[in-house]
Amino acid sequence: MRDRDIRGPLAQESMWETVGAKLDNPGLVFQRFGFVGVHEPQGDAGSLLASAYERIHKAFCAAQQGDLYPRVYQRAASMPSMGRTRHVSGEIEFEERVAVGLGRESVYEVGLMFHPVYGVPYIPGSTLKGLLSHFVHDVVGQQGRHPEFQRGGEGHRFLFGTTERDDEERNRGALTFYDALIKPEALKSLRLEVMTIHYPSYYRGLDTPHGMDDPIPVHFLSLDRPTFLLRLGMDCEDEKAEEWLAWSWDRLLDALSLWGVGGNKSSGYGRAKGRQAESVGSETKEALPSRGSVLLVRRIQPPEGKQGVWFETVNPPRLYGNASSVPPHLAPEIGGTMELMIKEFYPHINSERVLWDKPPAARIPSKGADRSKGRPGPRR
């Protein structure tokens, strides 16, 4: 068998002797070179995959130590938001082994999902979309009794789009799913595993299960508690796009931790640690303010193309945003300061952008007031 996505002739033994040992593309070695010159063992000696495992493992180590894929990973981790498209990204660690693409055809009778360009294991964006779509439909829509999030509902159609050909309102969803890339340090997590079929005649529908069959060991590859880079985008002009993106991101983390991804999920494979993904684009580790925090801010010019009254924090970390509750005629002049409260803040989407609001019982200074010194309060 061959992977249908792989085109061209298979490698010859002479090719492996020439370039095979220098390859740092695990997918290429798995599909074309790993089995070259290796004869499939008979009896209990193992399988073709077990015999080729050493070559595949060396390619994984070469990819980790090379300079190409680590640069690709860092570029993907620092992908900025552009235009109306917003992104959220984070690294998520799996608490169990992961085996994505076991059913893909290959000469080993089992497969593994390799990136078509870089040759490293990855989780396709289409897999993540299907997982989240099913999770939202089943958990939020049906179990949570929110029909708008069931398949065909308004919320579900907005997030994931429609695929029915006879649908007159067929459209793409607002969410953008990117391939989940494996962290370069996690390439060393490749493991060779075996599952044994004890009743082959029963599974073939030839007989009832009994103890007279010869067990058949099947070797396959998995990743031992790897770390992947997740990325999710939202491309729409809805005023609540950031809230939709934050909500969808949380549901994706829930789906990965509760349901898992890949094969052998009934045996515990593919489950991620719950709600532990954190942004990889920021190097600062200091605690950020949260909703309800009252901070000293100064008025600034609105960004290009924006209107309203904008403020930024006087002290680090820098936060900026619009204060729709402060009328322009009562706001301080450019450079003037006052205290405002954080109304909305989604640091995993944008670690600097906030929405300001007047704190409870706030006193907006008048334009004629001396803002540098202030005025003493009334005596009590």
PDB file of C-alpha atoms in Angstrom, residues 196-355:
ATOM      1  CA  THR A 196      -1.940  -7.331  19.616  1.00  0.00           C
ATOM      2  CA  ILE A 197      -4.973  -8.744  17.849  1.00  0.00           C
ATOM      3  CA  HIS A 198      -5.889 -11.903  19.775  1.00  0.00           C
ATOM      4  CA  TYR A 199      -8.916 -12.966  17.738  1.00  0.00           C
ATOM      5  CA  PRO A 200      -8.173 -12.229  14.042  1.00  0.00           C
ATOM      6  CA  SER A 201     -10.765 -14.690  12.699  1.00  0.00           C
ATOM      7  CA  TYR A 202     -13.483 -13.013  14.790  1.00  0.00           C
ATOM      8  CA  TYR A 203     -12.644  -9.534  13.527  1.00  0.00           C
ATOM      9  CA  ARG A 204     -12.695 -10.852   9.968  1.00  0.00           C
ATOM     10  CA  GLY A 205     -16.180 -12.252  10.561  1.00  0.00           C
ATOM     11  CA  LEU A 206     -15.069 -15.845  10.029  1.00  0.00           C
ATOM     12  CA  ASP A 207     -15.584 -17.366  13.476  1.00  0.00           C
ATOM     13  CA  THR A 208     -16.564 -16.743  17.059  1.00  0.00           C
ATOM     14  CA  PRO A 209     -13.854 -15.533  19.474  1.00  0.00           C
ATOM     15  CA  HIS A 210     -11.872 -18.431  20.930  1.00  0.00           C
ATOM     16  CA  GLY A 211      -8.357 -19.146  22.165  1.00  0.00           C
ATOM     17  CA  MET A 212      -7.118 -21.104  19.165  1.00  0.00           C
ATOM     18  CA  ASP A 213      -6.110 -18.146  16.951  1.00  0.00           C
ATOM     19  CA  ASP A 214      -2.524 -17.006  16.646  1.00  0.00           C
ATOM     20  CA  PRO A 215      -2.170 -13.454  18.049  1.00  0.00           C
ATOM     21  CA  ILE A 216      -1.046 -10.879  15.483  1.00  0.00           C
ATOM     22  CA  PRO A 217       1.162  -8.030  16.817  1.00  0.00           C
ATOM     23  CA  VAL A 218       0.750  -4.727  14.960  1.00  0.00           C
ATOM     24  CA  HIS A 219       3.430  -2.060  15.431  1.00  0.00           C
ATOM     25  CA  PHE A 220       2.594   1.631  15.120  1.00  0.00           C
ATOM     26  CA  LEU A 221       4.164   5.001  15.883  1.00  0.00           C
ATOM     27  CA  SER A 222       2.969   7.479  18.508  1.00  0.00           C
ATOM     28  CA  LEU A 223       4.186  10.632  20.245  1.00  0.00           C
ATOM     29  CA  ASP A 224       4.760  10.467  23.983  1.00  0.00           C
ATOM     30  CA  ARG A 225       3.019  13.468  25.617  1.00  0.00           C
ATOM     31  CA  PRO A 226       4.065  15.977  22.950  1.00  0.00           C
ATOM     32  CA  THR A 227       3.541  19.739  22.851  1.00  0.00           C
ATOM     33  CA  PHE A 228       1.800  21.344  19.877  1.00  0.00           C
ATOM     34  CA  LEU A 229       1.318  24.934  18.772  1.00  0.00           C
ATOM     35  CA  LEU A 230      -2.389  25.692  18.376  1.00  0.00           C
ATOM     36  CA  ARG A 231      -3.566  28.642  16.302  1.00  0.00           C
ATOM     37  CA  LEU A 232      -7.106  29.862  15.780  1.00  0.00           C
ATOM     38  CA  GLY A 233      -8.280  32.856  13.782  1.00  0.00           C
ATOM     39  CA  MET A 234     -11.475  34.848  13.285  1.00  0.00           C
ATOM     40  CA  ASP A 235     -12.120  36.693  10.031  1.00  0.00           C
ATOM     41  CA  CYS A 236     -15.220  38.852  10.321  1.00  0.00           C
ATOM     42  CA  GLU A 237     -16.318  42.425  10.972  1.00  0.00           C
ATOM     43  CA  ASP A 238     -18.621  41.592  13.881  1.00  0.00           C
ATOM     44  CA  GLU A 239     -18.178  44.014  16.789  1.00  0.00           C
ATOM     45  CA  LYS A 240     -17.963  41.035  19.155  1.00  0.00           C
ATOM     46  CA  ALA A 241     -15.407  39.156  17.062  1.00  0.00           C
ATOM     47  CA  GLU A 242     -12.855  39.067  19.889  1.00  0.00           C
ATOM     48  CA  GLU A 243     -15.429  37.621  22.276  1.00  0.00           C
ATOM     49  CA  TRP A 244     -16.406  34.988  19.711  1.00  0.00           C
ATOM     50  CA  LEU A 245     -12.749  34.082  19.234  1.00  0.00           C
ATOM     51  CA  ALA A 246     -12.093  33.821  22.983  1.00  0.00           C
ATOM     52  CA  TRP A 247     -15.183  31.652  23.445  1.00  0.00           C
ATOM     53  CA  SER A 248     -14.204  29.361  20.551  1.00  0.00           C
ATOM     54  CA  TRP A 249     -10.648  29.060  21.870  1.00  0.00           C
ATOM     55  CA  ASP A 250     -11.906  27.901  25.275  1.00  0.00           C
ATOM     56  CA  ARG A 251     -14.220  25.356  23.638  1.00  0.00           C
ATOM     57  CA  LEU A 252     -11.321  24.005  21.554  1.00  0.00           C
ATOM     58  CA  LEU A 253      -9.229  23.477  24.678  1.00  0.00           C
ATOM     59  CA  ASP A 254     -12.195  21.747  26.322  1.00  0.00           C
ATOM     60  CA  ALA A 255     -12.645  19.446  23.317  1.00  0.00           C
ATOM     61  CA  LEU A 256      -8.963  18.460  23.283  1.00  0.00           C
ATOM     62  CA  SER A 257      -8.903  17.737  27.015  1.00  0.00           C
ATOM     63  CA  LEU A 258     -12.277  15.960  27.275  1.00  0.00           C
ATOM     64  CA  TRP A 259     -12.570  14.160  23.945  1.00  0.00           C
ATOM     65  CA  GLY A 260      -9.020  14.042  22.630  1.00  0.00           C
ATOM     66  CA  VAL A 261      -7.782  13.829  19.045  1.00  0.00           C
ATOM     67  CA  GLY A 262      -6.356  11.084  16.848  1.00  0.00           C
ATOM     68  CA  GLY A 263      -6.609   7.323  17.139  1.00  0.00           C
ATOM     69  CA  ASN A 264      -6.975   4.990  20.126  1.00  0.00           C
ATOM     70  CA  LYS A 265      -8.964   7.570  22.102  1.00  0.00           C
ATOM     71  CA  SER A 266     -10.859   4.760  23.823  1.00  0.00           C
ATOM     72  CA  SER A 267      -7.519   3.722  25.345  1.00  0.00           C
ATOM     73  CA  GLY A 268      -6.807   7.241  26.615  1.00  0.00           C
ATOM     74  CA  TYR A 269      -4.707   8.466  23.691  1.00  0.00           C
ATOM     75  CA  GLY A 270      -4.890  12.016  22.392  1.00  0.00           C
ATOM     76  CA  ARG A 271      -6.120  13.860  25.486  1.00  0.00           C
ATOM     77  CA  ALA A 272      -4.562  17.222  26.317  1.00  0.00           C
ATOM     78  CA  LYS A 273      -4.132  18.844  29.680  1.00  0.00           C
ATOM     79  CA  GLY A 274      -7.124  21.066  30.391  1.00  0.00           C
ATOM     80  CA  ARG A 275      -6.913  24.855  29.948  1.00  0.00           C
ATOM     81  CA  GLN A 276      -3.123  25.093  30.076  1.00  0.00           C
ATOM     82  CA  ALA A 277      -2.335  26.610  26.676  1.00  0.00           C
ATOM     83  CA  GLU A 278      -0.593  29.954  26.963  1.00  0.00           C
ATOM     84  CA  SER A 279       0.495  32.467  24.362  1.00  0.00           C
ATOM     85  CA  VAL A 280       3.992  31.945  22.987  1.00  0.00           C
ATOM     86  CA  GLY A 281       4.326  35.332  21.344  1.00  0.00           C
ATOM     87  CA  SER A 282       5.024  37.303  24.530  1.00  0.00           C
ATOM     88  CA  GLU A 283       8.302  37.127  26.415  1.00  0.00           C
ATOM     89  CA  THR A 284       7.131  39.030  29.481  1.00  0.00           C
ATOM     90  CA  LYS A 285       6.086  37.016  32.509  1.00  0.00           C
ATOM     91  CA  GLU A 286       4.752  39.829  34.691  1.00  0.00           C
ATOM     92  CA  ALA A 287       1.151  39.585  35.818  1.00  0.00           C
ATOM     93  CA  LEU A 288      -1.277  41.574  33.696  1.00  0.00           C
ATOM     94  CA  PRO A 289      -4.154  43.574  35.139  1.00  0.00           C
ATOM     95  CA  SER A 290      -7.605  42.048  34.811  1.00  0.00           C
ATOM     96  CA  ARG A 291     -11.161  43.246  34.367  1.00  0.00           C
ATOM     97  CA  GLY A 292     -12.187  45.660  37.081  1.00  0.00           C
ATOM     98  CA  SER A 293      -8.647  46.938  37.739  1.00  0.00           C
ATOM     99  CA  VAL A 294      -8.488  50.720  38.175  1.00  0.00           C
ATOM    100  CA  LEU A 295      -5.333  52.227  36.631  1.00  0.00           C
ATOM    101  CA  LEU A 296      -3.827  55.657  36.067  1.00  0.00           C
ATOM    102  CA  VAL A 297      -4.001  56.468  32.366  1.00  0.00           C
ATOM    103  CA  ARG A 298      -3.153  59.342  30.035  1.00  0.00           C
ATOM    104  CA  ARG A 299      -5.094  60.477  27.013  1.00  0.00           C
ATOM    105  CA  ILE A 300      -3.519  59.757  23.612  1.00  0.00           C
ATOM    106  CA  GLN A 301      -4.339  60.427  19.991  1.00  0.00           C
ATOM    107  CA  PRO A 302      -6.656  57.792  18.470  1.00  0.00           C
ATOM    108  CA  PRO A 303      -4.866  55.262  16.242  1.00  0.00           C
ATOM    109  CA  GLU A 304      -5.050  55.823  12.508  1.00  0.00           C
ATOM    110  CA  GLY A 305      -8.540  55.185  11.220  1.00  0.00           C
ATOM    111  CA  LYS A 306     -10.062  55.176  14.733  1.00  0.00           C
ATOM    112  CA  GLN A 307     -12.294  57.671  16.505  1.00  0.00           C
ATOM    113  CA  GLY A 308     -13.275  58.364  20.079  1.00  0.00           C
ATOM    114  CA  VAL A 309     -11.348  59.057  23.285  1.00  0.00           C
ATOM    115  CA  TRP A 310      -8.294  56.836  23.740  1.00  0.00           C
ATOM    116  CA  PHE A 311      -6.079  56.293  26.758  1.00  0.00           C
ATOM    117  CA  GLU A 312      -2.944  54.346  27.628  1.00  0.00           C
ATOM    118  CA  THR A 313      -1.517  53.351  31.004  1.00  0.00           C
ATOM    119  CA  VAL A 314       1.044  55.634  32.633  1.00  0.00           C
ATOM    120  CA  ASN A 315       2.949  52.758  34.272  1.00  0.00           C
ATOM    121  CA  PRO A 316       3.940  49.371  32.770  1.00  0.00           C
ATOM    122  CA  PRO A 317       2.614  47.149  31.391  1.00  0.00           C
ATOM    123  CA  ARG A 318       1.340  49.251  28.501  1.00  0.00           C
ATOM    124  CA  LEU A 319      -2.388  48.928  27.897  1.00  0.00           C
ATOM    125  CA  TYR A 320      -4.365  51.115  25.558  1.00  0.00           C
ATOM    126  CA  GLY A 321      -7.878  51.368  24.250  1.00  0.00           C
ATOM    127  CA  ASN A 322     -11.025  53.377  23.764  1.00  0.00           C
ATOM    128  CA  ALA A 323     -13.135  54.813  26.596  1.00  0.00           C
ATOM    129  CA  SER A 324     -16.618  55.131  25.135  1.00  0.00           C
ATOM    130  CA  SER A 325     -18.099  56.115  28.514  1.00  0.00           C
ATOM    131  CA  VAL A 326     -15.968  59.294  28.753  1.00  0.00           C
ATOM    132  CA  PRO A 327     -17.496  62.162  26.717  1.00  0.00           C
ATOM    133  CA  PRO A 328     -14.886  64.062  24.663  1.00  0.00           C
ATOM    134  CA  HIS A 329     -15.832  67.413  26.206  1.00  0.00           C
ATOM    135  CA  LEU A 330     -15.192  66.048  29.723  1.00  0.00           C
ATOM    136  CA  ALA A 331     -12.034  64.110  28.936  1.00  0.00           C
ATOM    137  CA  PRO A 332      -8.605  65.586  29.759  1.00  0.00           C
ATOM    138  CA  GLU A 333      -6.521  67.082  27.005  1.00  0.00           C
ATOM    139  CA  ILE A 334      -3.950  65.005  25.137  1.00  0.00           C
ATOM    140  CA  GLY A 335      -1.360  63.991  27.737  1.00  0.00           C
ATOM    141  CA  GLY A 336      -3.712  64.622  30.661  1.00  0.00           C
ATOM    142  CA  THR A 337      -4.212  61.842  33.187  1.00  0.00           C
ATOM    143  CA  MET A 338      -7.113  60.303  35.064  1.00  0.00           C
ATOM    144  CA  GLU A 339      -8.127  56.961  36.548  1.00  0.00           C
ATOM    145  CA  LEU A 340     -10.117  54.449  34.491  1.00  0.00           C
ATOM    146  CA  MET A 341     -11.278  50.883  35.001  1.00  0.00           C
ATOM    147  CA  ILE A 342     -10.656  47.969  32.626  1.00  0.00           C
ATOM    148  CA  LYS A 343     -14.043  46.927  31.232  1.00  0.00           C
ATOM    149  CA  GLU A 344     -12.965  44.327  28.639  1.00  0.00           C
ATOM    150  CA  PHE A 345      -9.571  42.634  28.287  1.00  0.00           C
ATOM    151  CA  TYR A 346      -8.584  39.467  26.379  1.00  0.00           C
ATOM    152  CA  PRO A 347      -4.806  39.102  26.895  1.00  0.00           C
ATOM    153  CA  HIS A 348      -4.605  35.810  24.992  1.00  0.00           C
ATOM    154  CA  ILE A 349      -5.826  37.629  21.869  1.00  0.00           C
ATOM    155  CA  ASN A 350      -4.100  41.016  22.308  1.00  0.00           C
ATOM    156  CA  SER A 351      -1.938  41.589  25.385  1.00  0.00           C
ATOM    157  CA  GLU A 352      -2.191  45.424  25.097  1.00  0.00           C
ATOM    158  CA  ARG A 353      -5.674  46.250  23.822  1.00  0.00           C
ATOM    159  CA  VAL A 354      -8.408  46.960  26.394  1.00  0.00           C
ATOM    160  CA  LEU A 355     -11.751  48.755  26.665  1.00  0.00           C
TER     161      LEU A 355
END
